[in-house]
C-alpha cells in the first residue's frame, strides 16, 4: 500500500478512534485521574473491553492465517522502568499519548502543553537511545506470548483471555455502574464522597 | 446515537477493539500511538539539529514508510474524531478540566500548564523506554497475550496509581 493510501486509512481509523474516545469520556482527565485514584473505573472498562474485542478479532484473523501476530519483545527492565514513568506521566498529564490528541480535539487547552512536552520527551529519548540500547534498558528480548509458554495455540489463549475479561467486567459493572461514574458534565467530576460521619453527641433525627 | 454525550464504555471499547482489523489487515501492524511522537518530534528537531537524523532510531521513525506516517495520521485523526463528536453532542469543554483545581490545589492555569508539560515529557520518555504506550502495549500487546506488554501495563498502573495518590490531591 502506498504511503498516501496508508495516511488516508490512518486518518479514517483515527476519526473512529477519536470518536469512540470522546463518546466513552475515557479521554477526560477526571476519568483518567479518577481511575488512578481508584474512584472511577470507566478507563478500566473501556480498556479491558477493547483488549477483549481485539483478542477475539485476532483469534479469528490469526487462527485462520489471515494475519501474523506482532508482539513486542519482552524486555523486562525497559518494560517496568518505562511503564512506571509512563504511568506517572498519565497521572500528571491526565492523559496517555493517544488521548492527549482527543483532549486537544475536544477543546482542552492544557493538552497542547502535554503534546509539546511529549514531543520533547520523545526527542530526549531519541538522543539517549543509542547509549541506552547498550545498557539494561535495551529493548531486545524474546517475543514471548503466554499461550506459547503453555503450549496452547494463540487463538485458544486469546478466547480464554476474552472470556475472563467478560467475567471481570460483569463484576465491575455490578459493583460500580458506569452511568454513576460520568458526573453531571460527563467529565468524571464527581461530587466529593461524603466525609466519614463524625461521632456525634447529637441524636440523629429519626427517618 | 452520534449526538449523545456519552456511550457505554463497553460499546466504545468494542469499537476501539475492532480497529485492530484494519490495522492488521491493511497496515500489517497493531494499534499504537506513541511512535508517532518520535516521527513528529524527530522531524521538528531535525529542522534545528539536522544531525539527529543520523541516529538510526530517529531515521527509522521519520522514514517515509507507510507504518510511520499511518500512525501520525491516526493520532491526527483522533483529534478530528474527538472534535466532531464533541460538536455533534455539544459537550463543549472548558480550557482546563475542573478536576485540576482540586488535584493540584490551585486555580492557576500556569501551574496546570507546567504540570501538563512535565507530565507529557515523562509520559513519552516512559513510553519510548518501554517501547509502547497504553495503546501499543495495552490494547494491542495484551490482546496478543504478549508477556512483556502485560508487565509494562502492570507497571503503568503501578506508576499511575502511586503518582495520583502521592503527588495529586484527591479529586
XYZ file of C-alpha atoms in Angstrom:
378
model
C 0.000 0.000 0.000
C 1.380 3.452 -0.882
C 2.266 5.902 1.885
C -0.502 8.257 0.735
C -3.070 5.491 0.997
C -1.881 4.444 4.465
C -2.233 8.085 5.559
C -5.835 8.149 4.330
C -6.546 4.859 6.120
C -4.824 6.246 9.244
C -6.931 9.405 9.320
C -10.139 7.426 8.790
C -9.223 4.974 11.583
C -8.164 7.856 13.828
C -11.507 9.602 13.370
C -13.317 6.458 14.526
C -10.829 6.057 17.413
C -11.196 9.701 18.495
C -14.972 9.493 18.219
C -15.082 6.439 20.483
C -12.631 8.009 22.966
C -14.781 11.149 23.160
C -18.095 9.291 23.463
C -16.777 6.961 26.155
C -15.415 10.022 28.067
C -12.272 7.976 28.751
C -10.173 10.875 27.437
C -11.371 13.099 30.330
C -8.684 13.999 32.899
C -11.357 13.440 35.549
C -11.849 9.850 34.373
C -8.142 9.080 33.960
C -7.000 10.627 37.254
C -10.121 9.156 38.900
C -9.041 5.710 37.660
C -5.561 6.172 39.100
C -7.091 7.275 42.418
C -9.288 4.177 42.253
C -12.579 6.028 42.426
C -13.640 5.813 38.784
C -13.422 2.672 36.657
C -14.544 3.890 33.219
C -10.963 3.737 31.943
C -10.531 0.118 33.000
C -13.912 -0.753 31.451
C -13.106 0.786 28.059
C -9.570 -0.593 28.123
C -10.495 -4.176 29.040
C -13.415 -4.211 26.558
C -11.072 -3.084 23.775
C -8.480 -5.713 24.780
C -11.121 -8.477 24.792
C -12.517 -7.354 21.430
C -9.021 -7.193 19.971
C -8.266 -10.668 21.327
C -11.386 -12.157 19.675
C -10.644 -10.363 16.405
C -7.049 -11.573 16.378
C -8.021 -15.099 17.437
C -10.097 -15.280 14.239
C -7.686 -13.448 11.929
C -4.626 -15.321 13.179
C -6.430 -18.631 13.712
C -7.452 -18.676 10.040
C -3.981 -17.466 8.996
C -5.039 -14.104 7.609
C -2.534 -12.148 9.701
C 0.702 -12.633 11.612
C 0.908 -11.540 15.247
C 3.213 -8.612 16.042
C 4.061 -8.970 19.742
C 6.753 -6.676 21.105
C 9.811 -8.342 22.636
C 9.749 -8.951 26.390
C 12.463 -6.640 27.756
C 11.516 -6.660 31.411
C 13.735 -3.859 32.773
C 12.671 -1.494 29.985
C 9.038 -2.574 30.325
C 8.998 -1.957 34.085
C 11.014 1.292 34.247
C 9.368 2.702 31.140
C 5.943 1.582 32.346
C 6.402 3.225 35.763
C 7.433 6.535 34.154
C 4.631 6.301 31.612
C 2.147 5.737 34.433
C 3.478 8.735 36.372
C 3.059 10.787 33.196
C -0.522 9.550 32.739
C -1.468 10.880 36.174
C 0.339 14.234 35.828
C -0.894 14.818 32.281
C -4.314 13.277 32.930
C -3.840 11.641 29.552
C -1.961 8.986 27.634
C -0.222 9.557 24.285
C -3.396 8.829 22.260
C -5.967 10.556 24.482
C -3.845 13.735 24.538
C -4.952 14.271 20.950
C -8.593 13.584 21.854
C -8.326 16.229 24.598
C -6.997 18.724 22.081
C -9.835 17.930 19.688
C -12.432 18.307 22.437
C -11.030 21.698 23.435
C -8.788 21.198 26.476
C -6.039 23.798 26.201
C -3.647 22.220 28.714
C -3.422 19.174 26.415
C -1.409 21.315 23.989
C 1.248 21.560 26.708
C 1.056 17.775 27.219
C 1.591 17.327 23.473
C 4.603 19.648 23.340
C 6.039 18.060 26.498
C 5.522 14.666 24.853
C 7.362 15.715 21.700
C 10.254 16.954 23.847
C 10.205 13.673 25.795
C 10.321 11.625 22.590
C 13.210 13.722 21.229
C 15.092 13.492 24.546
C 14.742 9.710 24.438
C 15.918 9.677 20.822
C 19.164 11.423 21.768
C 19.942 8.949 24.557
C 18.593 5.852 22.780
C 21.934 4.744 21.261
C 23.530 4.822 24.727
C 20.544 3.236 26.489
C 20.412 0.398 23.953
C 23.762 -0.819 25.315
C 22.515 -0.868 28.925
C 19.946 -2.924 30.821
C 17.292 -0.646 29.280
C 17.879 -2.078 25.812
C 14.748 -3.360 24.116
C 15.898 -6.735 22.892
C 14.190 -9.825 24.173
C 12.220 -12.878 23.153
C 8.787 -12.284 21.610
C 7.064 -14.297 24.308
C 3.329 -14.847 24.346
C 1.527 -16.566 27.211
C -0.227 -19.215 25.103
C 3.078 -20.418 23.599
C 4.568 -20.751 27.066
C 1.632 -23.002 27.972
C 1.883 -24.948 24.725
C -1.567 -23.811 23.544
C -2.464 -22.234 20.189
C -2.782 -18.429 20.288
C -6.457 -18.441 19.298
C -7.361 -20.596 22.276
C -5.431 -18.409 24.695
C -6.974 -15.253 23.239
C -10.507 -16.618 23.593
C -9.808 -17.610 27.197
C -8.486 -14.097 27.909
C -11.610 -12.554 26.360
C -13.870 -14.806 28.445
C -12.001 -13.959 31.658
C -12.272 -10.233 30.866
C -16.036 -10.538 30.278
C -16.432 -12.115 33.705
C -14.341 -9.336 35.313
C -16.361 -6.637 33.530
C -19.703 -8.122 34.578
C -18.487 -7.996 38.185
C -17.055 -4.489 37.831
C -20.270 -3.159 36.316
C -22.425 -4.733 39.031
C -20.167 -3.197 41.685
C -19.909 0.276 40.108
C -22.353 1.042 37.253
C -20.852 3.260 34.534
C -23.654 5.827 34.499
C -22.805 6.705 38.083
C -19.174 7.392 37.152
C -19.801 10.033 34.488
C -20.609 13.124 36.547
C -23.066 15.904 35.703
C -20.965 17.322 32.878
C -19.804 13.859 31.666
C -16.238 14.667 32.688
C -15.751 12.356 35.652
C -16.040 15.347 38.015
C -17.990 13.612 40.758
C -19.276 15.143 43.957
C -16.799 14.579 46.766
C -17.501 11.363 48.621
C -19.388 12.141 51.833
C -16.979 12.700 54.714
C -16.889 9.964 57.292
C -19.591 10.793 59.803
C -18.079 12.201 62.957
C -19.034 10.604 66.207
C -21.759 12.955 67.252
C -23.328 13.547 70.603
C -26.427 14.951 68.933
C -29.145 12.434 68.322
C -29.765 11.835 64.609
C -33.303 12.653 63.511
C -35.368 9.568 63.021
C -36.140 8.780 59.367
C -26.535 7.898 18.809
C -23.891 10.188 17.305
C -25.307 13.210 19.116
C -25.287 11.568 22.537
C -22.836 12.952 25.091
C -21.758 9.583 26.433
C -21.734 5.997 25.230
C -21.456 2.943 27.369
C -17.758 2.160 27.926
C -18.486 -1.318 26.551
C -19.797 -0.044 23.214
C -16.856 2.350 22.858
C -14.402 -0.390 23.851
C -15.771 -2.743 21.188
C -15.439 -0.021 18.527
C -11.820 0.620 19.560
C -11.010 -3.104 19.633
C -12.460 -3.594 16.139
C -9.898 -1.101 14.825
C -7.357 -3.925 15.094
C -8.975 -5.413 11.955
C -7.899 -2.649 9.537
C -4.619 -2.193 11.451
C -3.564 -5.826 10.991
C -5.168 -6.433 7.585
C -4.354 -3.184 5.798
C -1.268 -1.805 7.559
C 0.137 -5.085 8.924
C 0.708 -3.509 12.302
C -1.053 -3.242 15.673
C -2.781 -0.151 17.055
C -0.317 2.186 18.727
C 0.178 5.893 19.299
C 3.497 6.771 20.912
C 5.883 6.089 17.994
C 4.222 8.990 16.180
C 5.773 11.347 18.764
C 9.226 10.184 17.646
C 8.269 10.644 13.993
C 6.937 14.177 14.533
C 9.430 15.177 17.250
C 12.349 13.831 15.205
C 11.169 15.744 12.149
C 10.769 19.031 14.060
C 14.100 18.546 15.853
C 15.863 17.921 12.545
C 14.965 21.464 11.428
C 17.153 22.774 14.258
C 19.649 19.912 14.527
C 19.862 18.004 11.222
C 22.389 15.593 12.785
C 19.548 13.978 14.807
C 18.677 12.095 11.601
C 21.997 10.271 11.908
C 20.618 8.467 14.956
C 19.357 5.223 13.485
C 16.354 5.177 15.858
C 15.191 8.576 14.564
C 15.984 7.750 10.938
C 13.846 4.602 11.216
C 10.923 6.576 12.667
C 10.901 9.503 10.229
C 11.470 7.366 7.101
C 8.670 7.695 4.565
C 7.172 4.308 5.315
C 3.502 3.523 5.492
C 3.630 2.404 9.133
C 5.363 5.578 10.381
C 3.051 8.018 8.692
C -0.036 5.863 9.162
C 0.418 6.321 12.915
C 0.923 10.084 12.615
C -2.283 10.189 10.547
C -4.020 8.036 13.176
C -3.310 10.446 16.054
C -4.289 13.458 13.930
C -7.500 11.589 13.117
C -8.090 11.065 16.864
C -8.144 14.842 17.364
C -10.533 15.268 14.404
C -12.824 12.471 15.590
C -12.988 13.855 19.132
C -13.688 17.348 17.754
C -16.522 16.113 15.524
C -18.006 14.018 18.329
C -17.880 16.992 20.719
C -19.533 19.262 18.135
C -22.309 16.746 17.455
C -23.125 16.287 21.148
C -22.448 19.843 22.278
C -20.265 18.551 25.150
C -18.063 21.639 24.980
C -15.093 21.650 27.342
C -13.581 24.482 29.382
C -9.921 25.318 28.721
C -8.941 23.233 31.765
C -10.940 20.411 33.355
C -12.454 21.475 36.697
C -10.816 18.492 38.390
C -7.352 20.085 38.190
C -8.280 22.795 40.652
C -8.745 20.072 43.270
C -5.996 17.726 42.077
C -3.358 20.475 42.085
C -4.821 22.604 44.874
C -4.508 25.662 42.646
C -6.608 27.635 40.164
C -3.521 28.918 38.341
C -3.587 27.951 34.638
C 0.200 28.475 34.521
C 0.694 25.811 37.173
C -1.558 23.404 35.277
C 0.228 24.074 32.001
C 3.608 23.432 33.647
C 2.385 20.150 35.164
C 0.888 19.140 31.796
C 4.209 19.820 30.054
C 6.179 17.816 32.624
C 3.527 15.083 32.526
C 3.762 14.915 28.730
C 7.554 14.746 28.869
C 7.581 11.878 31.395
C 4.721 10.189 29.515
C 6.652 9.913 26.271
C 10.036 9.315 27.870
C 8.473 6.337 29.654
C 6.573 5.153 26.590
C 9.726 5.184 24.493
C 11.795 3.387 27.145
C 9.060 0.743 27.399
C 8.700 0.701 23.577
C 4.949 1.261 23.706
C 2.092 3.037 25.444
C -1.429 2.343 26.617
C -2.332 1.534 23.009
C 0.693 -0.411 21.790
C 1.431 -2.375 24.960
C -2.045 -2.082 26.464
C -4.676 -2.593 23.777
C -2.505 -4.454 21.269
C 0.082 -6.204 23.429
C -2.375 -7.622 25.921
C -4.763 -8.737 23.163
C -1.819 -10.641 21.654
C -1.042 -12.190 25.059
C 2.426 -10.631 24.956
C 4.290 -11.232 28.205
C 6.431 -8.069 28.073
C 3.388 -5.907 27.313
C 1.481 -7.328 30.267
C 4.423 -6.493 32.532
C 4.547 -2.967 31.043
C 0.808 -2.425 31.635
C 1.100 -3.560 35.258
C 3.975 -1.081 35.712
C 1.903 1.697 34.095
C -0.915 1.223 36.576
C 1.567 0.947 39.469
C 3.291 4.193 38.444
C -0.009 5.933 37.724
C -1.684 4.934 40.978
C 1.389 5.835 43.069
C 1.703 9.254 41.427
C -2.030 10.035 41.608
C -2.191 9.060 45.265
C 1.037 10.763 46.411
C 1.518 13.800 44.152
C -2.079 14.747 43.348
C -4.808 15.629 45.785
C -7.977 13.594 45.865
C -10.265 14.753 43.045
